[in-house]
Amino acid sequence: PLERMGDGWQSLVRIATLDVLTQFPDQVRERVVLLFEEPETYLHPHLTRKLRGVLERLAANGWTVLTATHAPEMISFGSPQVVVRLWRKPDGVGKGELRTDQAGSHAKFQERLDERGGHEMLFAQRVILCEGKSDALATRLYLEKREIDLEGRSVSIINAGDVGAVPAYAEMANKLGIPWCAITDEDKEGDGSIKKNTEISRRKLDEIKTPGDRSLVWKGDLEACLGKKNGKADPEWIARELDARSANELQRNYPDYDSVVQEVVDWLSPRSESRLRGQT
């Protein structure tokens, strides 16, 4: 009997049953509201994505599907969803809403988000947005050496892929009430002006920034801050150069790098978090 099966087996049976229903569209055209609390429980990520696809097909056939979830795999920017994020406030409950079909072209490339872990930010308490994987790694290494508990504080460090994508992620965070901190290159041209794409992105960030958000700039770029004169500071070089050094050594040897990431540390401090709660 089903009730005597383990929880994992029961989850599998639920997926199978719902999957069969999707194959009979005439039978699921009735007005049905499905309330599903944490359907990902006891499922590994692959089966969680399988279940998400099943629920999407049921919704496409006319059901209203409402889930409460902690699984990034349940979120899809490739299909229409309404993501509602709730959080506690001193005077009640805060709410943010994001329609995935309005999230912007960067978010809709599902493969790109999978590669960079963009789904994770929807479940974060704070988000650090970086231009690329090198910036994300350099930021993470410094914070870990300062013993910042990123997992315990639910802080996501997102590799946006390029400077043009950073405002799109910041806007998504805004819609869900998640404070963000963006780090971009200074990107100066030979005549002292800022590269056009960087200037546009930074202007967009300034326009949508709230008192709880930050927009920080590497002096020149990450390579300049780390004193790398030739070539890119790829992740392998960063790990080799920075991982063996203490926080004090990083501060002493790379003052421009230290000054930017120290601002991130200050932004993540409990005192800053308390001020932010007071504003909300």
Short mmCIF file of N, CA and C in Angstrom, two decimals, residues 114-245:
data_model
loop_
_atom_site.label_atom_id
_atom_site.label_comp_id
_atom_site.label_asym_id
_atom_site.label_seq_id
_atom_site.Cartn_x
_atom_site.Cartn_y
_atom_site.Cartn_z
N ASP A 114 21.68 28.00 -16.14
CA ASP A 114 22.14 26.74 -15.56
C ASP A 114 23.65 26.75 -15.40
N GLU A 115 24.34 27.30 -16.39
CA GLU A 115 25.79 27.33 -16.36
C GLU A 115 26.30 28.22 -15.23
N ARG A 116 25.61 29.31 -14.98
CA ARG A 116 26.11 30.29 -14.02
C ARG A 116 25.37 30.27 -12.70
N GLY A 117 24.41 29.37 -12.51
CA GLY A 117 23.74 29.27 -11.22
C GLY A 117 22.80 30.41 -10.93
N GLY A 118 22.26 31.06 -11.97
CA GLY A 118 21.41 32.22 -11.75
C GLY A 118 20.14 31.93 -10.99
N HIS A 119 19.63 30.69 -11.07
CA HIS A 119 18.42 30.36 -10.32
C HIS A 119 18.60 30.55 -8.82
N GLU A 120 19.83 30.30 -8.36
CA GLU A 120 20.11 30.34 -6.93
C GLU A 120 19.74 31.67 -6.31
N MET A 121 19.90 32.75 -7.05
CA MET A 121 19.68 34.07 -6.48
C MET A 121 18.23 34.30 -6.06
N LEU A 122 17.29 33.55 -6.64
CA LEU A 122 15.89 33.74 -6.28
C LEU A 122 15.63 33.32 -4.84
N PHE A 123 16.52 32.54 -4.25
CA PHE A 123 16.34 32.04 -2.90
C PHE A 123 17.31 32.71 -1.92
N ALA A 124 18.04 33.73 -2.37
CA ALA A 124 19.07 34.35 -1.54
C ALA A 124 18.50 35.47 -0.68
N GLN A 125 19.22 35.77 0.39
CA GLN A 125 18.91 36.94 1.20
C GLN A 125 19.63 38.18 0.66
N ARG A 126 20.78 37.95 0.03
CA ARG A 126 21.53 39.02 -0.63
C ARG A 126 22.25 38.43 -1.84
N VAL A 127 22.52 39.27 -2.83
CA VAL A 127 23.14 38.80 -4.07
C VAL A 127 24.31 39.71 -4.44
N ILE A 128 25.44 39.08 -4.78
CA ILE A 128 26.60 39.81 -5.29
C ILE A 128 26.69 39.51 -6.78
N LEU A 129 26.64 40.53 -7.62
CA LEU A 129 26.60 40.37 -9.07
C LEU A 129 27.96 40.74 -9.67
N CYS A 130 28.55 39.79 -10.38
CA CYS A 130 29.87 40.00 -10.98
C CYS A 130 29.79 39.87 -12.50
N GLU A 131 30.71 40.55 -13.19
CA GLU A 131 30.72 40.49 -14.66
C GLU A 131 31.04 39.10 -15.19
N GLY A 132 31.98 38.41 -14.56
CA GLY A 132 32.42 37.13 -15.09
C GLY A 132 32.86 36.18 -13.99
N LYS A 133 33.27 34.98 -14.40
CA LYS A 133 33.63 33.95 -13.43
C LYS A 133 34.89 34.31 -12.66
N SER A 134 35.82 35.04 -13.27
CA SER A 134 37.04 35.43 -12.55
C SER A 134 36.71 36.40 -11.42
N ASP A 135 35.85 37.37 -11.70
CA ASP A 135 35.45 38.34 -10.68
C ASP A 135 34.71 37.63 -9.54
N ALA A 136 33.83 36.68 -9.91
CA ALA A 136 33.06 35.95 -8.91
C ALA A 136 33.98 35.14 -8.00
N LEU A 137 34.97 34.47 -8.60
CA LEU A 137 35.89 33.66 -7.81
C LEU A 137 36.75 34.53 -6.90
N ALA A 138 37.27 35.63 -7.44
CA ALA A 138 38.12 36.51 -6.64
C ALA A 138 37.34 37.09 -5.46
N THR A 139 36.09 37.42 -5.68
CA THR A 139 35.25 37.94 -4.60
C THR A 139 34.99 36.87 -3.55
N ARG A 140 34.64 35.67 -4.02
CA ARG A 140 34.35 34.57 -3.08
C ARG A 140 35.58 34.21 -2.23
N LEU A 141 36.75 34.13 -2.86
CA LEU A 141 37.96 33.77 -2.12
C LEU A 141 38.24 34.77 -1.00
N TYR A 142 38.10 36.05 -1.29
CA TYR A 142 38.36 37.08 -0.28
C TYR A 142 37.37 36.95 0.87
N LEU A 143 36.09 36.81 0.55
CA LEU A 143 35.07 36.73 1.60
C LEU A 143 35.26 35.49 2.47
N GLU A 144 35.66 34.40 1.85
CA GLU A 144 35.91 33.18 2.63
C GLU A 144 37.10 33.37 3.56
N LYS A 145 38.14 34.08 3.09
CA LYS A 145 39.31 34.33 3.94
C LYS A 145 38.96 35.28 5.08
N ARG A 146 37.96 36.09 4.89
CA ARG A 146 37.47 36.95 5.98
C ARG A 146 36.43 36.23 6.83
N GLU A 147 36.26 34.94 6.58
CA GLU A 147 35.36 34.07 7.34
C GLU A 147 33.91 34.56 7.30
N ILE A 148 33.51 35.04 6.13
CA ILE A 148 32.11 35.40 5.92
C ILE A 148 31.34 34.12 5.57
N ASP A 149 30.34 33.78 6.34
CA ASP A 149 29.57 32.55 6.13
C ASP A 149 28.52 32.80 5.04
N LEU A 150 28.94 32.64 3.80
CA LEU A 150 28.04 32.93 2.67
C LEU A 150 26.83 32.00 2.68
N GLU A 151 27.05 30.71 2.95
CA GLU A 151 25.94 29.77 2.95
C GLU A 151 24.99 30.05 4.10
N GLY A 152 25.56 30.29 5.29
CA GLY A 152 24.72 30.55 6.46
C GLY A 152 23.89 31.81 6.32
N ARG A 153 24.42 32.79 5.59
CA ARG A 153 23.69 34.05 5.39
C ARG A 153 22.87 34.05 4.10
N SER A 154 22.90 32.93 3.38
CA SER A 154 22.16 32.81 2.11
C SER A 154 22.56 33.91 1.13
N VAL A 155 23.87 34.05 0.94
CA VAL A 155 24.41 35.03 -0.01
C VAL A 155 24.82 34.31 -1.29
N SER A 156 24.30 34.76 -2.41
CA SER A 156 24.67 34.18 -3.71
C SER A 156 25.63 35.11 -4.45
N ILE A 157 26.68 34.54 -5.02
CA ILE A 157 27.60 35.29 -5.88
C ILE A 157 27.33 34.82 -7.30
N ILE A 158 26.84 35.73 -8.14
CA ILE A 158 26.37 35.37 -9.47
C ILE A 158 27.34 35.87 -10.54
N ASN A 159 27.70 34.98 -11.44
CA ASN A 159 28.48 35.33 -12.63
C ASN A 159 27.48 35.70 -13.72
N ALA A 160 27.34 37.00 -13.99
CA ALA A 160 26.35 37.46 -14.97
C ALA A 160 26.77 37.16 -16.40
N GLY A 161 28.06 36.98 -16.64
CA GLY A 161 28.52 36.65 -17.98
C GLY A 161 29.15 37.82 -18.71
N ASP A 162 28.63 39.02 -18.54
CA ASP A 162 29.23 40.23 -19.11
C ASP A 162 28.58 41.43 -18.44
N VAL A 163 29.19 42.59 -18.62
CA VAL A 163 28.71 43.77 -17.93
C VAL A 163 27.29 44.16 -18.35
N GLY A 164 26.93 43.86 -19.59
CA GLY A 164 25.59 44.21 -20.06
C GLY A 164 24.49 43.44 -19.38
N ALA A 165 24.81 42.26 -18.81
CA ALA A 165 23.79 41.44 -18.17
C ALA A 165 23.58 41.79 -16.71
N VAL A 166 24.53 42.51 -16.10
CA VAL A 166 24.45 42.78 -14.67
C VAL A 166 23.16 43.52 -14.28
N PRO A 167 22.75 44.60 -15.00
CA PRO A 167 21.51 45.28 -14.61
C PRO A 167 20.27 44.39 -14.69
N ALA A 168 20.25 43.43 -15.62
CA ALA A 168 19.09 42.54 -15.73
C ALA A 168 18.94 41.70 -14.47
N TYR A 169 20.04 41.21 -13.94
CA TYR A 169 19.98 40.44 -12.70
C TYR A 169 19.62 41.34 -11.52
N ALA A 170 20.14 42.55 -11.50
CA ALA A 170 19.82 43.49 -10.43
C ALA A 170 18.33 43.82 -10.43
N GLU A 171 17.76 43.97 -11.62
CA GLU A 171 16.33 44.27 -11.72
C GLU A 171 15.49 43.10 -11.22
N MET A 172 15.90 41.87 -11.53
CA MET A 172 15.19 40.71 -11.01
C MET A 172 15.24 40.70 -9.48
N ALA A 173 16.43 40.98 -8.93
CA ALA A 173 16.56 41.01 -7.47
C ALA A 173 15.65 42.07 -6.87
N ASN A 174 15.58 43.24 -7.50
CA ASN A 174 14.70 44.30 -7.01
C ASN A 174 13.25 43.85 -6.94
N LYS A 175 12.80 43.16 -7.99
CA LYS A 175 11.40 42.74 -8.04
C LYS A 175 11.06 41.75 -6.93
N LEU A 176 12.06 41.02 -6.46
CA LEU A 176 11.83 40.04 -5.40
C LEU A 176 12.27 40.54 -4.03
N GLY A 177 12.64 41.81 -3.95
CA GLY A 177 13.01 42.39 -2.66
C GLY A 177 14.33 41.87 -2.11
N ILE A 178 15.27 41.52 -3.00
CA ILE A 178 16.57 40.99 -2.58
C ILE A 178 17.63 42.07 -2.76
N PRO A 179 18.29 42.52 -1.70
CA PRO A 179 19.36 43.52 -1.85
C PRO A 179 20.50 42.96 -2.70
N TRP A 180 21.08 43.81 -3.55
CA TRP A 180 22.17 43.37 -4.42
C TRP A 180 23.37 44.29 -4.32
N CYS A 181 24.52 43.73 -4.64
CA CYS A 181 25.76 44.49 -4.72
C CYS A 181 26.43 44.11 -6.04
N ALA A 182 26.58 45.06 -6.94
CA ALA A 182 27.17 44.82 -8.25
C ALA A 182 28.62 45.31 -8.26
N ILE A 183 29.50 44.51 -8.89
CA ILE A 183 30.90 44.90 -9.04
C ILE A 183 31.24 44.88 -10.53
N THR A 184 31.61 46.05 -11.07
CA THR A 184 31.93 46.14 -12.50
C THR A 184 33.32 46.75 -12.68
N ASP A 185 33.89 46.54 -13.86
CA ASP A 185 35.19 47.14 -14.19
C ASP A 185 35.02 48.64 -14.45
N GLU A 186 36.08 49.40 -14.16
CA GLU A 186 36.06 50.83 -14.48
C GLU A 186 36.04 51.02 -15.99
N ASP A 187 36.81 50.23 -16.70
CA ASP A 187 36.79 50.19 -18.17
C ASP A 187 37.04 51.56 -18.81
N LYS A 188 38.16 52.18 -18.51
CA LYS A 188 38.49 53.46 -19.12
C LYS A 188 39.13 53.28 -20.48
N GLU A 189 38.73 54.13 -21.42
CA GLU A 189 39.37 54.18 -22.73
C GLU A 189 40.67 54.99 -22.62
N GLY A 190 41.43 55.03 -23.70
CA GLY A 190 42.69 55.77 -23.71
C GLY A 190 42.52 57.25 -23.44
N ASP A 191 41.36 57.81 -23.85
CA ASP A 191 41.13 59.25 -23.65
C ASP A 191 40.50 59.57 -22.29
N GLY A 192 40.36 58.53 -21.43
CA GLY A 192 39.80 58.75 -20.10
C GLY A 192 38.31 58.53 -20.00
N SER A 193 37.63 58.38 -21.13
CA SER A 193 36.19 58.11 -21.09
C SER A 193 35.94 56.64 -20.73
N ILE A 194 34.71 56.35 -20.36
CA ILE A 194 34.33 54.99 -20.00
C ILE A 194 33.78 54.27 -21.23
N LYS A 195 34.12 53.00 -21.37
CA LYS A 195 33.59 52.22 -22.49
C LYS A 195 32.06 52.29 -22.49
N LYS A 196 31.50 52.39 -23.70
CA LYS A 196 30.08 52.66 -23.84
C LYS A 196 29.21 51.64 -23.11
N ASN A 197 29.46 50.34 -23.32
CA ASN A 197 28.63 49.31 -22.69
C ASN A 197 28.68 49.40 -21.17
N THR A 198 29.87 49.64 -20.65
CA THR A 198 30.03 49.75 -19.20
C THR A 198 29.31 50.98 -18.68
N GLU A 199 29.43 52.09 -19.40
CA GLU A 199 28.76 53.33 -18.98
C GLU A 199 27.25 53.14 -18.94
N ILE A 200 26.71 52.49 -19.96
CA ILE A 200 25.26 52.26 -20.02
C ILE A 200 24.80 51.36 -18.87
N SER A 201 25.54 50.28 -18.63
CA SER A 201 25.18 49.35 -17.56
C SER A 201 25.23 50.02 -16.19
N ARG A 202 26.30 50.82 -15.98
CA ARG A 202 26.42 51.47 -14.67
C ARG A 202 25.33 52.50 -14.47
N ARG A 203 24.92 53.17 -15.55
CA ARG A 203 23.83 54.13 -15.45
C ARG A 203 22.52 53.43 -15.09
N LYS A 204 22.29 52.26 -15.71
CA LYS A 204 21.08 51.50 -15.40
C LYS A 204 21.07 51.07 -13.94
N LEU A 205 22.23 50.63 -13.43
CA LEU A 205 22.33 50.22 -12.04
C LEU A 205 22.00 51.39 -11.10
N ASP A 206 22.52 52.57 -11.42
CA ASP A 206 22.25 53.74 -10.60
C ASP A 206 20.77 54.10 -10.60
N GLU A 207 20.11 53.86 -11.72
CA GLU A 207 18.69 54.21 -11.83
C GLU A 207 17.80 53.30 -10.99
N ILE A 208 18.18 52.02 -10.85
CA ILE A 208 17.32 51.08 -10.13
C ILE A 208 17.81 50.81 -8.71
N LYS A 209 18.94 51.37 -8.34
CA LYS A 209 19.53 51.10 -7.02
C LYS A 209 18.66 51.66 -5.91
N THR A 210 18.44 50.87 -4.87
CA THR A 210 17.72 51.31 -3.68
C THR A 210 18.73 51.56 -2.56
N PRO A 211 18.31 52.12 -1.41
CA PRO A 211 19.26 52.37 -0.32
C PRO A 211 19.98 51.12 0.17
N GLY A 212 19.41 49.94 -0.03
CA GLY A 212 20.05 48.72 0.43
C GLY A 212 20.99 48.09 -0.58
N ASP A 213 21.11 48.67 -1.77
CA ASP A 213 21.94 48.11 -2.84
C ASP A 213 23.27 48.85 -2.94
N ARG A 214 24.24 48.23 -3.61
CA ARG A 214 25.54 48.84 -3.82
C ARG A 214 26.00 48.62 -5.26
N SER A 215 26.69 49.62 -5.82
CA SER A 215 27.32 49.49 -7.13
C SER A 215 28.78 49.86 -6.96
N LEU A 216 29.66 48.87 -7.05
CA LEU A 216 31.09 49.06 -6.80
C LEU A 216 31.86 48.90 -8.10
N VAL A 217 33.08 49.47 -8.13
CA VAL A 217 33.87 49.50 -9.36
C VAL A 217 35.31 49.10 -9.04
N TRP A 218 35.84 48.09 -9.79
CA TRP A 218 37.27 47.80 -9.72
C TRP A 218 38.04 48.99 -10.29
N LYS A 219 39.15 49.34 -9.71
CA LYS A 219 40.00 50.40 -10.26
C LYS A 219 40.69 49.88 -11.51
N GLY A 220 40.24 50.33 -12.66
CA GLY A 220 40.69 49.79 -13.94
C GLY A 220 39.89 48.55 -14.26
N ASP A 221 40.38 47.41 -13.81
CA ASP A 221 39.65 46.15 -13.89
C ASP A 221 40.26 45.19 -12.87
N LEU A 222 39.75 43.98 -12.81
CA LEU A 222 40.25 43.03 -11.81
C LEU A 222 41.73 42.77 -12.02
N GLU A 223 42.17 42.64 -13.28
CA GLU A 223 43.58 42.38 -13.57
C GLU A 223 44.47 43.49 -13.00
N ALA A 224 44.03 44.74 -13.20
CA ALA A 224 44.82 45.86 -12.69
C ALA A 224 44.89 45.84 -11.16
N CYS A 225 43.78 45.51 -10.53
CA CYS A 225 43.74 45.46 -9.06
C CYS A 225 44.64 44.36 -8.51
N LEU A 226 44.83 43.29 -9.29
CA LEU A 226 45.66 42.18 -8.85
C LEU A 226 47.09 42.26 -9.40
N GLY A 227 47.39 43.36 -10.09
CA GLY A 227 48.74 43.58 -10.59
C GLY A 227 49.15 42.65 -11.71
N LYS A 228 48.17 42.12 -12.44
CA LYS A 228 48.49 41.23 -13.57
C LYS A 228 48.58 42.08 -14.83
N LYS A 229 49.78 42.22 -15.35
CA LYS A 229 50.01 43.13 -16.47
C LYS A 229 49.79 42.48 -17.82
N ASN A 230 49.95 41.17 -17.89
CA ASN A 230 49.80 40.49 -19.18
C ASN A 230 48.71 39.41 -19.10
N GLY A 231 47.77 39.47 -20.04
CA GLY A 231 46.73 38.44 -20.10
C GLY A 231 45.63 38.64 -19.08
N LYS A 232 44.66 37.72 -19.14
CA LYS A 232 43.51 37.78 -18.25
C LYS A 232 43.82 37.06 -16.94
N ALA A 233 43.15 37.52 -15.90
CA ALA A 233 43.24 36.82 -14.61
C ALA A 233 42.19 35.72 -14.61
N ASP A 234 42.52 34.59 -15.25
CA ASP A 234 41.55 33.51 -15.34
C ASP A 234 41.42 32.82 -13.99
N PRO A 235 40.36 32.02 -13.80
CA PRO A 235 40.12 31.40 -12.48
C PRO A 235 41.30 30.58 -11.97
N GLU A 236 42.00 29.86 -12.88
CA GLU A 236 43.14 29.06 -12.44
C GLU A 236 44.24 29.95 -11.87
N TRP A 237 44.51 31.07 -12.55
CA TRP A 237 45.54 32.00 -12.06
C TRP A 237 45.12 32.60 -10.73
N ILE A 238 43.85 32.98 -10.60
CA ILE A 238 43.36 33.58 -9.36
C ILE A 238 43.50 32.61 -8.20
N ALA A 239 43.10 31.37 -8.41
CA ALA A 239 43.21 30.37 -7.34
C ALA A 239 44.66 30.17 -6.94
N ARG A 240 45.54 30.12 -7.93
CA ARG A 240 46.95 29.91 -7.66
C ARG A 240 47.57 31.11 -6.94
N GLU A 241 47.18 32.30 -7.34
CA GLU A 241 47.77 33.52 -6.81
C GLU A 241 47.22 33.91 -5.44
N LEU A 242 45.92 33.70 -5.23
CA LEU A 242 45.27 34.23 -4.03
C LEU A 242 45.01 33.20 -2.95
N ASP A 243 44.78 31.96 -3.36
CA ASP A 243 44.30 30.96 -2.40
C ASP A 243 45.28 30.72 -1.26
N ALA A 244 46.57 30.77 -1.55
CA ALA A 244 47.57 30.46 -0.53
C ALA A 244 47.85 31.64 0.40
N ARG A 245 47.32 32.81 0.10
CA ARG A 245 47.61 34.00 0.89
C ARG A 245 46.54 34.23 1.96
#
